[in-house]
Short mmCIF file of N, CA and C in Angstrom, two decimals:
data_model
loop_
_atom_site.label_atom_id
_atom_site.label_comp_id
_atom_site.label_asym_id
_atom_site.label_seq_id
_atom_site.Cartn_x
_atom_site.Cartn_y
_atom_site.Cartn_z
N MET V 300 37.07 -17.76 18.07
CA MET V 300 35.68 -18.13 17.93
C MET V 300 34.87 -17.76 16.89
N ILE V 301 33.87 -18.49 16.92
CA ILE V 301 33.12 -18.35 15.80
C ILE V 301 31.47 -18.62 16.32
N LYS V 302 30.81 -17.53 15.84
CA LYS V 302 29.17 -17.80 16.50
C LYS V 302 28.54 -18.70 15.32
N TYR V 303 28.19 -20.04 15.56
CA TYR V 303 27.67 -21.01 14.54
C TYR V 303 26.70 -20.38 14.16
N SER V 304 25.97 -20.80 13.00
CA SER V 304 24.57 -20.40 12.49
C SER V 304 23.90 -21.53 11.47
N PHE V 305 22.94 -22.12 11.99
CA PHE V 305 22.63 -23.11 11.16
C PHE V 305 21.95 -22.69 9.68
N ILE V 306 21.29 -21.45 10.28
CA ILE V 306 20.50 -20.90 8.91
C ILE V 306 21.69 -20.68 7.89
N ASN V 307 22.76 -19.94 8.18
CA ASN V 307 23.75 -19.81 7.35
C ASN V 307 24.27 -20.67 6.56
N GLN V 308 24.49 -21.89 7.29
CA GLN V 308 24.79 -23.10 6.51
C GLN V 308 23.84 -23.62 5.87
N ILE V 309 22.62 -23.31 5.97
CA ILE V 309 21.87 -23.91 5.12
C ILE V 309 21.58 -23.06 4.11
N LYS V 310 21.61 -21.84 4.11
CA LYS V 310 21.68 -20.45 3.08
C LYS V 310 22.52 -20.46 1.88
N TYR V 311 23.88 -21.01 2.64
CA TYR V 311 24.99 -20.69 1.92
C TYR V 311 25.69 -22.25 1.16
N ASP V 312 25.70 -23.03 2.01
CA ASP V 312 26.47 -24.27 1.66
C ASP V 312 25.64 -25.22 1.17
N TYR V 313 26.27 -25.77 -0.27
CA TYR V 313 25.34 -26.27 -1.13
C TYR V 313 25.33 -27.60 -0.55
N PHE V 314 25.87 -28.43 -0.01
CA PHE V 314 25.76 -29.68 0.55
C PHE V 314 24.76 -29.72 1.65
N SER V 315 24.61 -29.21 2.20
CA SER V 315 23.80 -28.94 3.22
C SER V 315 22.31 -28.62 2.81
N GLY V 316 22.09 -27.45 1.97
CA GLY V 316 20.71 -26.92 1.57
C GLY V 316 20.23 -28.27 0.64
N VAL V 317 21.02 -29.08 -0.13
CA VAL V 317 20.62 -29.74 -0.88
C VAL V 317 19.83 -31.00 0.19
N ASN V 318 20.85 -31.75 1.30
CA ASN V 318 20.50 -32.28 2.14
C ASN V 318 19.39 -31.87 3.03
N SER V 319 19.05 -30.83 3.05
CA SER V 319 17.89 -30.29 3.86
C SER V 319 16.69 -30.20 3.07
N SER V 320 16.85 -30.09 1.98
CA SER V 320 15.59 -29.82 1.03
C SER V 320 15.13 -31.01 0.21
N VAL V 321 15.75 -31.69 0.18
CA VAL V 321 15.17 -32.92 -0.80
C VAL V 321 14.25 -33.92 -0.16
N PRO V 322 14.71 -34.05 1.28
CA PRO V 322 13.39 -34.80 1.83
C PRO V 322 12.14 -34.29 2.00
N VAL V 323 12.39 -32.76 1.99
CA VAL V 323 10.85 -32.05 1.97
C VAL V 323 10.36 -32.05 1.13
N ILE V 324 11.05 -31.72 -0.13
CA ILE V 324 10.28 -31.87 -1.88
C ILE V 324 9.59 -33.68 -1.79
N PHE V 325 10.07 -34.38 -1.31
CA PHE V 325 9.89 -35.79 -1.67
C PHE V 325 8.61 -35.93 -0.62
N TRP V 326 8.55 -35.65 0.62
CA TRP V 326 7.37 -35.60 1.30
C TRP V 326 6.18 -34.82 0.90
N VAL V 327 6.56 -33.54 0.34
CA VAL V 327 5.21 -32.75 -0.23
C VAL V 327 5.04 -33.35 -1.42
N VAL V 328 5.69 -33.94 -2.33
CA VAL V 328 5.21 -34.77 -3.46
C VAL V 328 4.11 -35.86 -2.96
N MET V 329 4.79 -36.97 -1.95
CA MET V 329 4.00 -37.57 -1.82
C MET V 329 2.69 -37.52 -1.04
N LEU V 330 2.78 -36.30 -0.23
CA LEU V 330 1.52 -35.74 0.37
C LEU V 330 0.58 -35.24 -0.77
N LEU V 331 0.98 -34.45 -1.54
CA LEU V 331 0.17 -34.26 -2.85
C LEU V 331 -0.53 -35.64 -3.53
N GLN V 332 0.23 -36.34 -3.68
CA GLN V 332 -0.28 -37.50 -4.53
C GLN V 332 -1.14 -38.00 -3.70
N ARG V 333 -0.81 -38.36 -2.84
CA ARG V 333 -2.02 -38.91 -1.30
C ARG V 333 -3.84 -37.98 -1.61
N LEU V 334 -3.22 -36.71 -1.61
CA LEU V 334 -4.24 -35.96 -1.38
C LEU V 334 -5.23 -36.18 -2.54
N LEU V 335 -4.51 -36.13 -4.15
CA LEU V 335 -4.97 -36.20 -5.27
C LEU V 335 -5.85 -37.42 -5.64
N ASP V 336 -4.73 -38.58 -5.23
CA ASP V 336 -5.30 -40.39 -5.30
C ASP V 336 -5.41 -40.88 -4.20
N PRO V 337 -6.14 -40.86 -3.28
CA PRO V 337 -5.96 -41.61 -1.81
C PRO V 337 -6.27 -43.09 -2.56
N SER V 338 -6.88 -43.52 -3.33
CA SER V 338 -6.98 -44.70 -3.50
C SER V 338 -5.62 -45.82 -4.39
N HIS V 339 -4.76 -44.71 -4.35
CA HIS V 339 -3.28 -45.39 -4.88
C HIS V 339 -2.50 -45.85 -3.89
N ASN V 340 -1.85 -47.20 -4.12
CA ASN V 340 -0.98 -47.73 -3.23
C ASN V 340 0.32 -46.88 -3.20
N GLN V 341 0.63 -46.29 -2.00
CA GLN V 341 2.20 -45.60 -2.01
C GLN V 341 3.06 -46.61 -0.85
N GLN V 342 2.78 -47.52 -0.62
CA GLN V 342 3.85 -48.10 -0.06
C GLN V 342 5.00 -48.15 -0.23
N VAL V 343 5.56 -48.46 -1.46
CA VAL V 343 6.79 -48.17 -1.86
C VAL V 343 7.54 -46.70 -1.83
N PHE V 344 6.69 -45.81 -2.55
CA PHE V 344 7.07 -44.16 -2.15
C PHE V 344 7.13 -43.98 -0.78
N ILE V 345 6.37 -44.26 -0.02
CA ILE V 345 6.43 -44.00 1.62
C ILE V 345 7.76 -44.51 2.01
N PHE V 346 8.30 -45.88 1.63
CA PHE V 346 9.39 -46.42 2.20
C PHE V 346 10.44 -45.86 1.53
N LEU V 347 10.69 -45.55 0.39
CA LEU V 347 11.60 -44.86 -0.34
C LEU V 347 11.83 -43.66 -0.11
N THR V 348 10.72 -42.77 0.25
CA THR V 348 10.82 -41.25 1.10
C THR V 348 11.40 -41.39 2.29
N THR V 349 11.02 -42.44 3.24
CA THR V 349 11.79 -42.35 4.33
C THR V 349 13.07 -42.70 4.69
N VAL V 350 13.33 -43.76 3.75
CA VAL V 350 14.83 -44.11 3.60
C VAL V 350 15.53 -42.67 2.98
N LEU V 351 15.09 -42.36 1.99
CA LEU V 351 16.02 -41.04 1.65
C LEU V 351 16.14 -39.90 2.44
N THR V 352 14.85 -39.65 3.27
CA THR V 352 15.11 -38.88 4.62
C THR V 352 15.95 -38.92 5.50
N ALA V 353 15.88 -40.21 5.93
CA ALA V 353 17.05 -40.57 6.65
C ALA V 353 18.66 -40.59 6.91
N VAL V 354 18.81 -40.98 5.16
CA VAL V 354 20.12 -40.73 4.69
C VAL V 354 20.45 -39.15 4.57
N CYS V 355 19.63 -38.47 4.24
CA CYS V 355 20.15 -37.21 3.72
C CYS V 355 19.93 -36.43 5.30
N LEU V 356 19.62 -36.93 6.25
CA LEU V 356 19.36 -36.18 7.64
C LEU V 356 20.55 -36.73 8.20
N ILE V 357 20.98 -37.99 8.09
CA ILE V 357 22.34 -38.30 8.35
C ILE V 357 23.62 -37.55 8.20
N LEU V 358 23.67 -37.48 6.61
CA LEU V 358 24.58 -36.61 5.88
C LEU V 358 24.72 -35.14 6.65
N LEU V 359 23.33 -34.80 6.76
CA LEU V 359 23.61 -33.43 6.89
C LEU V 359 23.88 -33.31 8.37
N LEU V 360 23.60 -34.33 9.33
CA LEU V 360 24.03 -34.19 11.02
C LEU V 360 25.59 -34.23 10.78
N PHE V 361 25.94 -34.88 9.91
CA PHE V 361 27.80 -35.19 9.79
C PHE V 361 28.14 -33.65 9.55
N ARG V 362 27.57 -33.02 8.47
CA ARG V 362 27.88 -31.70 8.13
C ARG V 362 28.04 -30.42 9.04
N VAL V 363 26.75 -30.83 9.76
CA VAL V 363 26.56 -29.76 11.02
C VAL V 363 27.48 -29.90 11.98
N ASN V 364 27.93 -31.08 12.09
CA ASN V 364 29.03 -31.45 13.45
C ASN V 364 30.41 -30.97 12.89
N LYS V 365 30.50 -30.99 11.55
CA LYS V 365 32.08 -30.62 11.32
C LYS V 365 31.54 -29.03 11.31
N PHE V 366 30.66 -28.20 10.64
CA PHE V 366 30.77 -26.92 10.98
C PHE V 366 30.64 -26.37 12.27
N GLN V 367 30.25 -27.52 13.31
CA GLN V 367 30.36 -26.62 14.60
C GLN V 367 31.74 -26.88 15.06
N SER V 368 31.92 -27.91 14.75
CA SER V 368 33.36 -27.94 15.28
C SER V 368 34.55 -27.18 15.11
N LEU V 369 34.42 -26.56 13.43
CA LEU V 369 35.07 -25.56 13.05
C LEU V 369 34.67 -24.35 13.75
N ALA V 370 33.87 -24.09 14.18
CA ALA V 370 33.17 -22.74 14.70
C ALA V 370 33.56 -22.82 16.10
N LYS V 371 34.22 -23.89 16.74
CA LYS V 371 34.74 -23.93 18.14
C LYS V 371 36.27 -23.87 18.09
N ARG V 372 36.92 -24.70 17.17
CA ARG V 372 38.31 -25.13 16.79
C ARG V 372 38.95 -24.40 15.79
N GLY V 373 38.15 -23.98 14.90
CA GLY V 373 38.77 -23.31 13.18
C GLY V 373 39.52 -21.95 13.73
N MET V 374 40.40 -21.95 12.70
CA MET V 374 41.00 -20.93 12.46
C MET V 374 40.70 -19.66 11.37
N ILE V 375 40.28 -18.52 11.41
CA ILE V 375 39.95 -17.64 10.52
C ILE V 375 41.28 -16.76 10.03
N LYS V 376 41.35 -16.83 8.45
CA LYS V 376 42.47 -16.27 7.73
C LYS V 376 41.41 -15.79 6.29
N GLU V 377 42.24 -14.77 6.00
CA GLU V 377 41.85 -13.77 4.46
C GLU V 377 42.34 -14.67 3.68
N ALA V 378 41.72 -14.82 2.76
CA ALA V 378 42.10 -15.92 1.15
C ALA V 378 41.65 -14.81 0.29
N GLN V 379 42.26 -15.24 -1.16
CA GLN V 379 42.44 -14.28 -2.11
C GLN V 379 41.43 -15.63 -3.00
N LEU V 380 40.26 -14.83 -3.67
CA LEU V 380 39.24 -15.54 -4.74
C LEU V 380 40.00 -15.86 -5.60
N LEU V 381 40.36 -17.00 -5.84
CA LEU V 381 40.66 -17.38 -7.27
C LEU V 381 39.63 -17.59 -8.45
N GLY V 382 38.64 -17.82 -8.36
CA GLY V 382 37.49 -17.90 -8.92
C GLY V 382 36.36 -18.18 -8.50
N VAL V 383 35.37 -17.89 -9.34
CA VAL V 383 33.94 -18.06 -8.38
C VAL V 383 33.01 -18.04 -10.25
N SER V 384 32.45 -19.33 -9.69
CA SER V 384 31.30 -19.59 -10.67
C SER V 384 29.98 -19.95 -10.47
N PHE V 385 29.09 -20.09 -11.11
CA PHE V 385 27.88 -20.75 -11.06
C PHE V 385 27.37 -20.99 -12.33
N TYR V 386 26.30 -22.23 -11.77
CA TYR V 386 25.67 -23.17 -13.07
C TYR V 386 24.23 -23.38 -12.03
N ARG V 387 23.61 -22.84 -12.67
CA ARG V 387 22.00 -22.87 -12.31
C ARG V 387 22.00 -22.24 -10.90
N GLY V 388 21.65 -23.24 -9.54
CA GLY V 388 21.70 -22.41 -8.46
C GLY V 388 23.03 -22.99 -7.71
N ARG V 389 23.64 -23.33 -8.38
CA ARG V 389 24.97 -24.02 -7.87
C ARG V 389 26.28 -23.22 -8.03
N GLY V 390 27.02 -22.97 -7.02
CA GLY V 390 28.26 -21.65 -7.43
C GLY V 390 29.59 -22.94 -6.80
N ARG V 391 30.33 -22.23 -7.06
CA ARG V 391 31.87 -23.29 -6.84
C ARG V 391 32.96 -21.75 -6.65
N VAL V 392 33.25 -21.62 -5.54
CA VAL V 392 34.61 -20.34 -5.27
C VAL V 392 35.74 -21.32 -4.59
N LYS V 393 36.56 -20.72 -5.50
CA LYS V 393 38.10 -21.28 -5.42
C LYS V 393 38.69 -20.19 -4.99
N PHE V 394 39.62 -20.58 -3.58
CA PHE V 394 40.42 -19.55 -3.08
C PHE V 394 41.78 -19.90 -2.55
N ALA V 395 42.42 -19.21 -2.33
CA ALA V 395 43.89 -19.51 -1.55
C ALA V 395 44.41 -18.62 -0.61
N PHE V 396 44.76 -19.25 0.74
CA PHE V 396 45.41 -18.67 1.50
C PHE V 396 46.49 -19.09 2.01
N ASP V 397 47.62 -18.24 2.63
CA ASP V 397 48.69 -18.68 3.58
C ASP V 397 48.73 -19.46 4.68
N HIS V 398 49.03 -20.44 5.08
CA HIS V 398 49.00 -21.13 6.49
C HIS V 398 50.44 -21.99 6.67
N GLU V 399 51.12 -21.37 7.67
CA GLU V 399 52.60 -22.01 8.33
C GLU V 399 53.29 -21.85 7.16
N GLY V 400 53.46 -20.33 5.96
CA GLY V 400 54.35 -20.81 5.04
C GLY V 400 54.05 -21.30 3.96
N GLN V 401 53.05 -22.16 4.00
CA GLN V 401 52.34 -22.54 2.64
C GLN V 401 51.15 -22.21 2.05
N GLN V 402 51.20 -22.36 0.83
CA GLN V 402 50.06 -21.95 -0.20
C GLN V 402 49.02 -22.91 -0.13
N ILE V 403 47.67 -22.58 0.61
CA ILE V 403 46.74 -23.66 0.23
C ILE V 403 45.50 -23.20 -0.28
N THR V 404 45.18 -24.07 -1.23
CA THR V 404 44.04 -23.63 -2.21
C THR V 404 42.90 -24.90 -1.98
N ALA V 405 41.95 -24.18 -1.96
CA ALA V 405 40.73 -24.98 -1.47
C ALA V 405 39.25 -24.35 -2.45
N VAL V 406 38.77 -25.13 -2.33
CA VAL V 406 37.42 -24.67 -3.14
C VAL V 406 36.02 -25.36 -2.13
N HIS V 407 34.83 -24.42 -2.20
CA HIS V 407 33.63 -24.64 -1.12
C HIS V 407 32.60 -24.56 -2.25
N ASN V 408 31.65 -25.44 -2.55
CA ASN V 408 30.54 -25.37 -3.35
C ASN V 408 29.39 -24.95 -2.65
N ILE V 409 28.65 -23.45 -2.98
CA ILE V 409 27.82 -22.84 -2.23
C ILE V 409 26.73 -22.73 -3.40
N TYR V 410 25.50 -22.23 -2.37
CA TYR V 410 24.62 -21.47 -3.56
C TYR V 410 24.62 -20.25 -3.93
N ARG V 411 23.79 -20.17 -5.04
CA ARG V 411 23.92 -19.09 -5.70
C ARG V 411 22.57 -18.04 -4.94
N ASN V 412 23.13 -17.07 -4.63
CA ASN V 412 21.95 -16.15 -3.87
C ASN V 412 22.54 -14.46 -3.81
N SER V 413 22.14 -13.57 -3.31
CA SER V 413 22.61 -12.06 -3.53
C SER V 413 24.07 -12.09 -3.06
N VAL V 414 24.26 -12.77 -1.98
CA VAL V 414 25.70 -12.26 -1.11
C VAL V 414 26.62 -13.25 -1.94
N THR V 415 26.42 -14.43 -2.69
CA THR V 415 27.40 -15.41 -3.27
C THR V 415 27.93 -14.72 -4.56
N ARG V 416 26.50 -14.14 -5.26
CA ARG V 416 26.77 -13.58 -6.50
C ARG V 416 27.74 -12.20 -6.43
N SER V 417 27.82 -11.51 -5.38
CA SER V 417 28.43 -10.40 -5.31
C SER V 417 30.11 -10.74 -5.14
N LEU V 418 30.29 -11.85 -5.13
CA LEU V 418 31.65 -12.36 -4.67
C LEU V 418 32.50 -12.12 -6.06
N LYS V 419 33.79 -11.55 -6.26
CA LYS V 419 34.23 -11.37 -7.56
C LYS V 419 35.93 -11.85 -7.24
N GLU V 420 36.42 -12.52 -8.41
CA GLU V 420 38.05 -12.98 -8.33
C GLU V 420 38.79 -11.56 -7.89
N ALA V 421 39.92 -12.36 -7.45
CA ALA V 421 40.98 -10.94 -6.59
C ALA V 421 40.50 -10.37 -5.81
N THR V 422 39.28 -10.63 -4.99
CA THR V 422 38.72 -10.04 -3.85
C THR V 422 39.47 -10.83 -2.60
N THR V 423 39.08 -10.17 -1.59
CA THR V 423 39.63 -11.17 -0.14
C THR V 423 38.40 -11.48 0.67
N ILE V 424 38.38 -12.41 0.96
CA ILE V 424 37.19 -13.15 1.80
C ILE V 424 37.74 -14.00 2.99
N GLU V 425 36.96 -14.12 3.88
CA GLU V 425 37.20 -15.09 5.21
C GLU V 425 37.12 -16.19 4.92
N VAL V 426 38.04 -17.48 5.34
CA VAL V 426 37.68 -18.38 5.52
C VAL V 426 37.91 -19.14 6.73
N VAL V 427 37.21 -20.28 6.94
CA VAL V 427 37.58 -21.01 8.12
C VAL V 427 38.13 -22.50 7.78
N PHE V 428 39.01 -22.96 8.23
CA PHE V 428 39.34 -24.10 8.20
C PHE V 428 40.26 -24.55 9.65
N HIS V 429 40.36 -26.31 9.74
CA HIS V 429 40.73 -26.53 10.91
C HIS V 429 42.34 -26.43 11.06
N PRO V 430 43.12 -26.18 11.90
CA PRO V 430 44.34 -26.17 11.82
C PRO V 430 45.31 -27.64 11.26
N ASN V 431 44.69 -28.78 11.65
CA ASN V 431 45.44 -29.67 10.91
C ASN V 431 45.04 -30.22 9.85
N LYS V 432 43.92 -29.73 9.25
CA LYS V 432 43.51 -29.97 7.86
C LYS V 432 42.82 -28.57 7.27
N PRO V 433 43.95 -27.72 6.67
CA PRO V 433 44.06 -26.56 6.00
C PRO V 433 43.45 -26.84 4.86
N LYS V 434 43.38 -27.67 3.99
CA LYS V 434 42.90 -28.18 2.47
C LYS V 434 41.36 -28.25 2.55
N GLN V 435 40.72 -28.48 3.95
CA GLN V 435 39.34 -28.53 3.86
C GLN V 435 38.68 -26.85 4.62
N ALA V 436 38.62 -25.93 3.75
CA ALA V 436 38.61 -24.72 4.39
C ALA V 436 37.09 -24.15 3.83
N TYR V 437 36.47 -23.34 4.21
CA TYR V 437 35.22 -23.05 4.05
C TYR V 437 34.92 -21.68 4.32
N LEU V 438 33.79 -20.71 3.51
CA LEU V 438 33.77 -19.67 3.46
C LEU V 438 33.12 -18.99 4.97
N LEU V 439 33.63 -18.45 5.65
CA LEU V 439 33.00 -17.85 7.13
C LEU V 439 31.60 -17.55 6.97
N ILE V 440 31.43 -16.98 5.85
CA ILE V 440 29.30 -16.93 6.03
C ILE V 440 28.70 -18.06 5.77
N ALA V 441 29.50 -19.37 5.60
CA ALA V 441 28.37 -20.52 5.58
C ALA V 441 28.38 -21.29 6.80
N ILE V 442 29.42 -20.65 8.01
CA ILE V 442 29.36 -21.21 8.87
C ILE V 442 28.96 -20.27 10.33
N GLY V 443 28.88 -19.00 10.15
CA GLY V 443 28.74 -18.23 11.08
C GLY V 443 29.19 -16.79 10.81
N GLU V 444 29.58 -16.29 12.15
CA GLU V 444 30.04 -14.91 12.02
C GLU V 444 31.44 -14.82 13.34
N PRO V 445 32.03 -14.03 13.25
CA PRO V 445 33.51 -13.97 14.42
C PRO V 445 32.70 -13.52 15.59
N ILE V 446 33.16 -14.29 16.87
CA ILE V 446 32.68 -13.38 17.97
C ILE V 446 33.63 -12.61 18.46
N GLN V 447 33.66 -11.27 18.60
CA GLN V 447 34.45 -10.24 19.08
C GLN V 447 34.67 -10.02 20.09
N PRO V 448 35.96 -10.36 20.59
CA PRO V 448 36.13 -10.23 22.06
C PRO V 448 35.98 -8.98 23.11
N GLU V 449 35.28 -9.15 24.07
CA GLU V 449 35.08 -8.06 24.73
C GLU V 449 36.06 -7.09 25.12
N VAL V 450 35.99 -5.80 25.31
CA VAL V 450 37.29 -5.19 25.67
C VAL V 450 36.93 -4.74 27.04
N ALA V 451 38.00 -4.77 27.85
CA ALA V 451 37.51 -4.57 29.42
C ALA V 451 38.14 -3.03 29.65
#
């Protein structure tokens, strides 16, 4: 079982981070525009920002639900990093692991930060996946941390 962390999801998972930051950027731009030029009609921009916010929040909620489900039901395995690449702030991690005698290869898009920059090819990392869908695997650090069972 995994202790789910929304902060880790936003910090490491690229899709979640974009869906949480884009609406904030649009609202800040809209508010700055309103402060700098209060006479300007912003009805269309307000409508578009509201729609964009709703869409991004819906997509983020689906992703949060998926990661929470993985935290409850997911399996943790060690995977071999096959490739790590970064372009600007976005990273792509390709890894492989064995599941039920089958070699599974998956990719997870991540944010570039101090932790993800330290990932190197040919090292091992923990990944989480649903037992029925092993090709949809994600880095454990993007979901949370494992809960250690208490020793009696």
